[in-house]
Coordinates of C-alpha atoms (C1' of nucleotides) in Angstrom, one line a residue:
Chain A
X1 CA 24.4 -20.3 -21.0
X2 CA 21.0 -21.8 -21.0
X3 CA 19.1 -24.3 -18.5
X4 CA 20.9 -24.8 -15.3
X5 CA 22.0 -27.4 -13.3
X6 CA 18.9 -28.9 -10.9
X7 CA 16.6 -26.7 -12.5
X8 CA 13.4 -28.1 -11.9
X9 CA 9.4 -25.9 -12.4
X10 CA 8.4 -27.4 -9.2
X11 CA 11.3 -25.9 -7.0
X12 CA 11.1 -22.8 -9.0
X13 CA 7.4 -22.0 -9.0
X14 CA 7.4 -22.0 -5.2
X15 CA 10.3 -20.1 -5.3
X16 CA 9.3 -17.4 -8.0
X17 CA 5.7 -17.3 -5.2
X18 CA 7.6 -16.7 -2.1
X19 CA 9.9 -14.3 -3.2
X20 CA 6.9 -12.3 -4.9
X21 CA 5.0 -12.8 -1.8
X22 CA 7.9 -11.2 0.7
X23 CA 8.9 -8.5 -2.1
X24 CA 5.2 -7.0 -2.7
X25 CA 4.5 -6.9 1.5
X26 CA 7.6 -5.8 2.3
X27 CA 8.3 -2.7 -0.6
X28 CA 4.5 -2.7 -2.6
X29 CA 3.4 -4.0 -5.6
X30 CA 4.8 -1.3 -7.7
X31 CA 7.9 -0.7 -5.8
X32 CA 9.0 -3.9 -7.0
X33 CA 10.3 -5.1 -10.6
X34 CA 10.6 -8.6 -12.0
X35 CA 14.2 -8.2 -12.1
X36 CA 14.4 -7.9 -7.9
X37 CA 12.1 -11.2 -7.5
X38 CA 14.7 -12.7 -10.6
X39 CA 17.6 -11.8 -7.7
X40 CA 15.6 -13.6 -5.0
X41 CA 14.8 -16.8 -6.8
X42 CA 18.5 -16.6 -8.5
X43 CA 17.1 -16.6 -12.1
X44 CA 17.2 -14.2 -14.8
X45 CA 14.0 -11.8 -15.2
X46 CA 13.2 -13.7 -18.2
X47 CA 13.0 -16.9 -16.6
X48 CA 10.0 -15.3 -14.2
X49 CA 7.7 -15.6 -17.7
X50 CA 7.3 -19.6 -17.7
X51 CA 5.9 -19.3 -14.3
X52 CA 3.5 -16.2 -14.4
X53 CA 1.9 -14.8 -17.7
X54 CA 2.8 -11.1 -16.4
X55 CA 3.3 -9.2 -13.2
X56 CA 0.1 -8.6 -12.5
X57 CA -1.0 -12.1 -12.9
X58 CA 1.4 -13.0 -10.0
X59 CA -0.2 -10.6 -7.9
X60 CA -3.9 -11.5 -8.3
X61 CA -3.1 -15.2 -7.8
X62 CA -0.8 -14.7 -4.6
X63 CA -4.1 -12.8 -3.6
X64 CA -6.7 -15.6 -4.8
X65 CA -4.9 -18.1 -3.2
X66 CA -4.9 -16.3 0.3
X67 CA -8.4 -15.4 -0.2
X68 CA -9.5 -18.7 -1.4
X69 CA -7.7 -20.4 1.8
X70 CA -8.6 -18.2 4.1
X71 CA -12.7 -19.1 2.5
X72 CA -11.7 -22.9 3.1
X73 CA -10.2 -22.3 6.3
X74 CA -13.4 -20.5 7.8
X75 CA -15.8 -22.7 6.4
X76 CA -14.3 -25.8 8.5
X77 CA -14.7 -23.7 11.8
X78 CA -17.6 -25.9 14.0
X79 CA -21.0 -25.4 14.0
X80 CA -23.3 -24.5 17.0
X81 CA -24.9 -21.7 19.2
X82 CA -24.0 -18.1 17.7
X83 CA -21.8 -17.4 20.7
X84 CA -19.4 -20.1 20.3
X85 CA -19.0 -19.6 16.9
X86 CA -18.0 -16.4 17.5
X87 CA -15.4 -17.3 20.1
X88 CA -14.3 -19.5 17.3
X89 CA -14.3 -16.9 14.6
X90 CA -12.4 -14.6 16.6
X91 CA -9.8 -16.7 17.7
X92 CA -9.0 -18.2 14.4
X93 CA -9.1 -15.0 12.7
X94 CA -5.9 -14.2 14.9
X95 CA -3.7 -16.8 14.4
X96 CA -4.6 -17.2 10.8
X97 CA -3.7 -13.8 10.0
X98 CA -0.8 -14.6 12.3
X99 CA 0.3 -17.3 10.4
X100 CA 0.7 -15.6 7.0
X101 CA 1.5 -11.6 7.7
X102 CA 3.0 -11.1 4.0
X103 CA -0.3 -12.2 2.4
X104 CA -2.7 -10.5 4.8
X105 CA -0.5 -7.1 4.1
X106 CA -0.9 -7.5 0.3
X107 CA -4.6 -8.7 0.3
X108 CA -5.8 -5.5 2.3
X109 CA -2.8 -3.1 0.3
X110 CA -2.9 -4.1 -2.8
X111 CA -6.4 -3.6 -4.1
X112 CA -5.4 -0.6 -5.7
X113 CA -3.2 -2.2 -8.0
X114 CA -5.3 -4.7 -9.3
X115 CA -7.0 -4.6 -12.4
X116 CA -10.8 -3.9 -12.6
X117 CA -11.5 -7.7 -13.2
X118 CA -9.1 -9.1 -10.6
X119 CA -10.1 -6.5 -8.3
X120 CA -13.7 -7.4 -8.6
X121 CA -12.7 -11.3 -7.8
X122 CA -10.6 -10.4 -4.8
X123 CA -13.6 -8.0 -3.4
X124 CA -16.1 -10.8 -4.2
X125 CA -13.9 -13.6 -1.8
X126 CA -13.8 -10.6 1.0
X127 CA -17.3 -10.1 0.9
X128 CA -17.9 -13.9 1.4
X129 CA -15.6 -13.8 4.5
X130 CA -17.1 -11.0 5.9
X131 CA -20.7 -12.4 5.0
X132 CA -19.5 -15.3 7.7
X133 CA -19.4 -13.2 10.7
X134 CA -22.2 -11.0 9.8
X135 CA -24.4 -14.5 9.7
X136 CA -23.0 -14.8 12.9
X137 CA -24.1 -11.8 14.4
X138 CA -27.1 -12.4 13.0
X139 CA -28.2 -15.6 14.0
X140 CA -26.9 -14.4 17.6
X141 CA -29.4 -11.7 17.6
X142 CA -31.8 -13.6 15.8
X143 CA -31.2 -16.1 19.2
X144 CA -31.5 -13.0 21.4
X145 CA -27.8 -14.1 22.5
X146 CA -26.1 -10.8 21.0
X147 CA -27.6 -7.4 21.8
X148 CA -26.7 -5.9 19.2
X149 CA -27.9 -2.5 16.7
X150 CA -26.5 -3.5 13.5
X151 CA -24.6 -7.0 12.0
X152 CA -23.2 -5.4 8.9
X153 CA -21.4 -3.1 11.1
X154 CA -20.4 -5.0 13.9
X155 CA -18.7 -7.5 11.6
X156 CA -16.9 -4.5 9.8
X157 CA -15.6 -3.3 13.1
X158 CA -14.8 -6.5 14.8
X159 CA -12.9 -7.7 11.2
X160 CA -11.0 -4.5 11.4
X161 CA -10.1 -4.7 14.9
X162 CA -8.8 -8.1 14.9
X163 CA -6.8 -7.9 11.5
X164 CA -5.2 -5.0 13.6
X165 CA -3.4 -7.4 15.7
X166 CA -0.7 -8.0 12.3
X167 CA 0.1 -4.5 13.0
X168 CA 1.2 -5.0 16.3
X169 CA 2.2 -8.0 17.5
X170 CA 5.2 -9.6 17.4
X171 CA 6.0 -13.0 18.6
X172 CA 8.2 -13.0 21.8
X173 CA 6.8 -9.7 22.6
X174 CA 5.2 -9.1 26.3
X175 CA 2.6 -11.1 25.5
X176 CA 2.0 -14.5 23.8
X177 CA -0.6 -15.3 20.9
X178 CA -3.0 -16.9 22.9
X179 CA -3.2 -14.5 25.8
X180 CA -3.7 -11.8 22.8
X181 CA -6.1 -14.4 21.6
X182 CA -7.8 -14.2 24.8
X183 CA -8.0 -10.5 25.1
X184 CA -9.6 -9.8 22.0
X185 CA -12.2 -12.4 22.8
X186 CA -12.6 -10.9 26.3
X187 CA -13.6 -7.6 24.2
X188 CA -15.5 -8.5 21.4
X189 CA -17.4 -10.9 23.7
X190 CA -18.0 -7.7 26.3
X191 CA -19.6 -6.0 22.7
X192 CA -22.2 -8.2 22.1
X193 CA -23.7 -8.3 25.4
X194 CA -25.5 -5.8 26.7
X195 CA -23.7 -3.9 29.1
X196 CA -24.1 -3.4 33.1
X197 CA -23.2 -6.9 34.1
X198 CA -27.2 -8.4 33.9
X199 CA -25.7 -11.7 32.9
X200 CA -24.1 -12.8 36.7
X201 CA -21.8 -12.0 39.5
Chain B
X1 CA 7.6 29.0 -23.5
X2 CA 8.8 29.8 -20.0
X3 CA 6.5 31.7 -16.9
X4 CA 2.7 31.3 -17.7
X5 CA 0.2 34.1 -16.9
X6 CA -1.3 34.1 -13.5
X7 CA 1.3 31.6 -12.5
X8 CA 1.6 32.3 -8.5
X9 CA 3.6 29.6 -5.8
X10 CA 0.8 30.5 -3.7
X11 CA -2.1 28.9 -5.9
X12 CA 1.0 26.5 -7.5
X13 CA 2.4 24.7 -4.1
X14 CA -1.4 23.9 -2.7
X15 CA -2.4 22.3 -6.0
X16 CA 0.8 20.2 -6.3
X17 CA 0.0 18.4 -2.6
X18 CA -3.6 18.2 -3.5
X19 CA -2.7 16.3 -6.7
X20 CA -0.1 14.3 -4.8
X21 CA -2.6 13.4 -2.2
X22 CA -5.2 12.9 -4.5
X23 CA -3.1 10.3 -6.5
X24 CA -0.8 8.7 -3.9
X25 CA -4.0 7.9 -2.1
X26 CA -5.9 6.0 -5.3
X27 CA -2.4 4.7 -6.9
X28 CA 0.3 4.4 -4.5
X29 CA 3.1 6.6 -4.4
X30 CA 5.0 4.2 -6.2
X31 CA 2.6 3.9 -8.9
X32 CA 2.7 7.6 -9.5
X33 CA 5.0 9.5 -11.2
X34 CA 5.9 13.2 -10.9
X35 CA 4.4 13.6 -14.8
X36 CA 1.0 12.1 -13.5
X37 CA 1.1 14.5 -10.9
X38 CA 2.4 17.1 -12.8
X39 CA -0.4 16.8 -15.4
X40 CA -2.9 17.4 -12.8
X41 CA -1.7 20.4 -11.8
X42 CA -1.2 21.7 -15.3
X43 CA 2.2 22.2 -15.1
X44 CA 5.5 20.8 -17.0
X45 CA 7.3 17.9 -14.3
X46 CA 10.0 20.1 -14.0
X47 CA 8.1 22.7 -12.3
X48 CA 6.9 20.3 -9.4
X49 CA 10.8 21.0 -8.2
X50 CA 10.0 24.6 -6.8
X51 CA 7.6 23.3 -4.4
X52 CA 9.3 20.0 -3.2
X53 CA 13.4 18.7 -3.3
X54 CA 12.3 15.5 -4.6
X55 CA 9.0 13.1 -4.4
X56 CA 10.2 11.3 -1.0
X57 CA 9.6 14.6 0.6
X58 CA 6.9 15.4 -1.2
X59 CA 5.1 12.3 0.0
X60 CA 6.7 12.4 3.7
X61 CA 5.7 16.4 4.6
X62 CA 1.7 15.3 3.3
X63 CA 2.1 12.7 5.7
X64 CA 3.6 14.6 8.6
X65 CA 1.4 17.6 8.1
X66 CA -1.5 15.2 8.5
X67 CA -0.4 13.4 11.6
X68 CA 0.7 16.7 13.0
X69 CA -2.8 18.1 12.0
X70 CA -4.3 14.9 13.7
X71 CA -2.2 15.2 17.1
X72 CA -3.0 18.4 17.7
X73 CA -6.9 18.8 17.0
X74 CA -7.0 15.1 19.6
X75 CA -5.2 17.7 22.2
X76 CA -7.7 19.8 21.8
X77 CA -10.3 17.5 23.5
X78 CA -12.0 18.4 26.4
X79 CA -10.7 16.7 29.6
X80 CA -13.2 14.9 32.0
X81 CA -13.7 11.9 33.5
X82 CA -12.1 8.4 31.3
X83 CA -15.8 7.7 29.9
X84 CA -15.7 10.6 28.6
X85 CA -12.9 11.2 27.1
X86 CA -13.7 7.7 25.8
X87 CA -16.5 8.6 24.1
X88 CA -15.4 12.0 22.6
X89 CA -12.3 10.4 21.5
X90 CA -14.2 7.3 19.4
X91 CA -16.3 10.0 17.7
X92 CA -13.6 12.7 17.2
X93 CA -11.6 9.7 15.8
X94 CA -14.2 8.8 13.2
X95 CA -15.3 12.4 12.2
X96 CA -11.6 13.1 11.5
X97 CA -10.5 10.5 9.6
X98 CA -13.9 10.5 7.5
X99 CA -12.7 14.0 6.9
X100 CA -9.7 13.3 5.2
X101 CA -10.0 9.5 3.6
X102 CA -6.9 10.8 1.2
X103 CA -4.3 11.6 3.8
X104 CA -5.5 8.8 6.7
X105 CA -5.3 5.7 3.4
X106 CA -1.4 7.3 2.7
X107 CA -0.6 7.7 6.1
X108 CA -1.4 4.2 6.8
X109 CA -0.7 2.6 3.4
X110 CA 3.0 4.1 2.4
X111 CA 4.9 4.1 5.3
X112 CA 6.9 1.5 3.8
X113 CA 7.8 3.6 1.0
X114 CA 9.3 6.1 3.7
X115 CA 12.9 6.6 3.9
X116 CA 14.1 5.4 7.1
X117 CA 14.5 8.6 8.7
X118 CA 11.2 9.9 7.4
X119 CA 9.5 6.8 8.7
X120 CA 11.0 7.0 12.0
X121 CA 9.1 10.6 12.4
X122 CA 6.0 9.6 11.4
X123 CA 5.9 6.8 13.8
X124 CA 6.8 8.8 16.7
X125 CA 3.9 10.8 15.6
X126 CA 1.7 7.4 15.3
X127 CA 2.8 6.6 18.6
X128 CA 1.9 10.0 20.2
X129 CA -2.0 9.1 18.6
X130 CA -1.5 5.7 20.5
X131 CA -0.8 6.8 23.6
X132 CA -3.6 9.2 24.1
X133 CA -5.9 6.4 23.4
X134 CA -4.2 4.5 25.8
X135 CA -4.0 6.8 28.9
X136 CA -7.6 7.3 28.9
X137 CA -7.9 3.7 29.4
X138 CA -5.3 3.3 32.0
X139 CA -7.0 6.3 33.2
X140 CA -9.9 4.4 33.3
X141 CA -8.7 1.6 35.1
X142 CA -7.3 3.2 37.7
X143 CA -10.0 4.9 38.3
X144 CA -12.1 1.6 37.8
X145 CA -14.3 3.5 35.4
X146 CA -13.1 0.6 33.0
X147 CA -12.7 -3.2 33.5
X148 CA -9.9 -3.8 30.9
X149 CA -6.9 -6.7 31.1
X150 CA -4.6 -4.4 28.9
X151 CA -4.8 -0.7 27.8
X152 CA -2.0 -1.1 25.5
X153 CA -3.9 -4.0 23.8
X154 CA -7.4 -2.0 24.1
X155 CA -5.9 1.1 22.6
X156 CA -4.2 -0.6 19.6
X157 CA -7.7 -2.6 18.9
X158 CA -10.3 0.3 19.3
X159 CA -7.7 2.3 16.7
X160 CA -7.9 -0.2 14.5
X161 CA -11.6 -0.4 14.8
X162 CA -12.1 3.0 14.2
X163 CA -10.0 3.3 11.3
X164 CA -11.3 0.6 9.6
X165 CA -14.7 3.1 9.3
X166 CA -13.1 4.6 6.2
X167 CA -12.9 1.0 4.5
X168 CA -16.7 0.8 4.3
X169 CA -18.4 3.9 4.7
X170 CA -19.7 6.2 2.3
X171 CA -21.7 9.4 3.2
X172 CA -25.3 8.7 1.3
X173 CA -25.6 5.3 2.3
X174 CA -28.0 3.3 4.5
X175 CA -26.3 5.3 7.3
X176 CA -25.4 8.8 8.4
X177 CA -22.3 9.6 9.8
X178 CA -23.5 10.3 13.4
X179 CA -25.5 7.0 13.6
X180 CA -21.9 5.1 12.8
X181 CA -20.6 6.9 15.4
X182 CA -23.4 5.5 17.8
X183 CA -23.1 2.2 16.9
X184 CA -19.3 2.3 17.2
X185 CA -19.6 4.2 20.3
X186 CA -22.1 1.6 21.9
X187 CA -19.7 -0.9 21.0
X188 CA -16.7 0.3 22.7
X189 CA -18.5 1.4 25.4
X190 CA -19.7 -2.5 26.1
X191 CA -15.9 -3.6 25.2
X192 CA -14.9 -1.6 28.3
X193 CA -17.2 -2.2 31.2
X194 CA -17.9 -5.5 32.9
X195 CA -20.0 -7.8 31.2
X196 CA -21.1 -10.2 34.5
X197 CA -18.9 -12.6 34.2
X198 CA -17.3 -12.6 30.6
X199 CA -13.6 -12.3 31.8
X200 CA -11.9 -15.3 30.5
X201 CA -10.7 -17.9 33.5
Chain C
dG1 C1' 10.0 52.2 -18.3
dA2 C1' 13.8 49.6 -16.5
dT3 C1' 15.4 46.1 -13.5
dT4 C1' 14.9 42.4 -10.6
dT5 C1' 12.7 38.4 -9.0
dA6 C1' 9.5 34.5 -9.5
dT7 C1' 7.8 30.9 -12.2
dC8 C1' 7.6 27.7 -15.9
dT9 C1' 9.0 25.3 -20.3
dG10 C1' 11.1 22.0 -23.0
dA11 C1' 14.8 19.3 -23.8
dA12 C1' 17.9 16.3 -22.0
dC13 C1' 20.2 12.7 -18.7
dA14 C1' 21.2 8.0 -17.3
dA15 C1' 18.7 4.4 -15.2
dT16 C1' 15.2 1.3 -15.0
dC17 C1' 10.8 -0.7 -16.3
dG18 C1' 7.9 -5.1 -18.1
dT19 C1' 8.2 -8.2 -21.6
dT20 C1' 9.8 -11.1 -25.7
dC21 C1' 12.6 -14.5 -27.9
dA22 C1' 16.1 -17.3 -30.2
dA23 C1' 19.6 -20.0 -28.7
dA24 C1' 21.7 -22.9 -25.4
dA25 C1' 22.0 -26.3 -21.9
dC26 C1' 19.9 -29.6 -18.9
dC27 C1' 16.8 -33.6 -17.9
dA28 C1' 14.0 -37.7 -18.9
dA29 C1' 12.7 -41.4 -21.9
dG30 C1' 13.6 -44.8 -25.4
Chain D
dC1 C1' 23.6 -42.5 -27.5
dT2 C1' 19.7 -40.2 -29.4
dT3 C1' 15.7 -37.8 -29.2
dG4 C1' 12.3 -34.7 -27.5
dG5 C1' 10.8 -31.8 -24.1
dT6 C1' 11.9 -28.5 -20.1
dT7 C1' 14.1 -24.7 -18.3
dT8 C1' 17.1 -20.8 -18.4
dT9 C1' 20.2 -17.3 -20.3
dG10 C1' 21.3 -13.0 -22.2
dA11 C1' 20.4 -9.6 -25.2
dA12 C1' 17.2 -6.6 -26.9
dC13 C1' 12.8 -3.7 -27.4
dG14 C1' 10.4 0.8 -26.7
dA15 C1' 8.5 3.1 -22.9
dT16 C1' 8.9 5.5 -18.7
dT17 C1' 11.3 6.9 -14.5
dG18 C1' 13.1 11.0 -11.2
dT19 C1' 15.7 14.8 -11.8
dT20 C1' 18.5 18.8 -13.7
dC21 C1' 19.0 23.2 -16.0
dA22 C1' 19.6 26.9 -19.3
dG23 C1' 16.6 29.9 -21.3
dA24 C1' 12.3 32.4 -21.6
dT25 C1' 8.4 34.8 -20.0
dA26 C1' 5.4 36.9 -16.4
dA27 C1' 5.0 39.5 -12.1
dA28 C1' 6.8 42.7 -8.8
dT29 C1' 9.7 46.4 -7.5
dC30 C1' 11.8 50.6 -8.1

DNA sequence: GATTTATCTGAACAATCGTTCAAAACCAAG
DNA sequence: CTTGGTTTTGAACGATTGTTCAGATAAATC
């Protein structure tokens, strides 16, 4: 046998992605052989080869793409005072990350198995997003609407905190997306003010 | 060739975990075979077999040893009022895991490559952690030491913010250990008393 | 010194790994 | 229908995987 019936690249490519994708966040990287995302996409292993130059390739570009989206994504957010973008920031983080658990997982557990060039791309793109909140912080102390000691650190802990929601929450759960939305931006708002209730009643 | 001179389970059995650790933690477990491990150690592969049944258990007991390790030096905190225990638990927290980088990345990185009876243990152990965390800030509440919407969702956030220490810091940088543990103290302090007027309508 | 026990080697096992490639079968265009 | 390009198969490659085990040597015990 050869070419199959309804064979098509641009029904396969997805596939060969999305079946990559799910495999890598839900066994790892190197858990998983081209022969297991072959059964998913209901191909032969060889067949994987007109759609990624190697293994590793498919990885660093699953991880680009997220990367480069999520770049794309943040950069539309609306300008304005620092608080506000941070509101923004905070809720969209959530329900971005919420949106696509299988390529947050692999972006922040793969590293480790990329090669030193792809590695230094991927950690280029997360600096960039992380650069976006520290700007934020910033500017807001900058303002004199954050108290605040340190940016750098504040965005490390607030981007850590928040991507913590993946690990946790579950749709249909006790709570709904937007309530956990809320409660995060209830206590990262509570973090850069300064304590003691100055601010009003 | 057969026994080698000074060859003693007591030095034997610590090096193979320290390898295992050692690798799991910068490869992966699956990334690492028992010949990798074994070379470290200075020792044929077969040899890693009278110190573990197979490399499933070898990675599952490093990771219960840990959490066990990490449940019972929390219980030794002293007891107090919710603030704190608040505080001593955020800088026990950090000092711990920046401690042991090896065994907090595996512990949080493989549990996927856990049998299913094996990752059912740890995760009881996980949720023990949790729910330390999270009855000092029920504690709190009750208490109304604490203005918080959910202790559940506080505890699984401040963990998460915490943990995510090890992603960035490195002893020798810009700052010391203790000062991170101010800042991130400062900042979950804030996150858990009233703000004047930040609570979300 | 003799015997027992502890520890390791080195070879072997079947299974699986990522990758290549000629041949085959399908699709699209003329 | 014919031609040319696209897509997949299926077999094959050498390398590596986790694990087992008989035999050999060192250490410990008597």
């Amino acid at each position: 046998m050869a070419r199959t019936a309804g064979s098509h690249s641009d029904v396969t490519g997805p596939r060969v992605r999305a079946a990559a994708l799910s495999l890598f966040a839900r066994h790892g990287y190197a858990a998983v052989s081209m022969r297991q995302i072959a059964r998913d996409v209901g191909v032969q292993a060889g067949a994987l080869y007109n759609y990624t130059p190697d293994k590793q390739t498919l990885l660093f570009e699953l991880m680009r793409d997220h990367m480069v989206e999520l770049l794309e994504a943040v950069d539309g957010l609306p300008a304005g005072p620092p608080m506000e973008r941070l509101e923004h920031f905070v809720r969209f983080h959530i329900a971005f990350h919420h949106d696509r658990p299988d390529a947050v997982f692999i972006a922040y557990m793969e590293l480790r198995n990329l090669d030193p060039d792809n590695f230094s791309e991927i950690e280029a793109l997360r600096s960039r997003y992380e650069a976006v909140l520290e700007s934020i912080f910033s500017d807001g102390v900058t303002a004199q609407a954050f108290e605040l000691r340190d940016a750098k650190v504040a965005a490390m802990a607030v981007i850590a905190m928040l991507t913590g929601v993946n690990t946790w929450f579950r749709a249909g759960g006790r709570l709904s997306l937007s309530a956990v939305q809320d409660h995060y931006w209830d206590m990262v708002h509570k973090m850069v003010v300064s304590a003691g209730g100055s601010i009003q009643p």
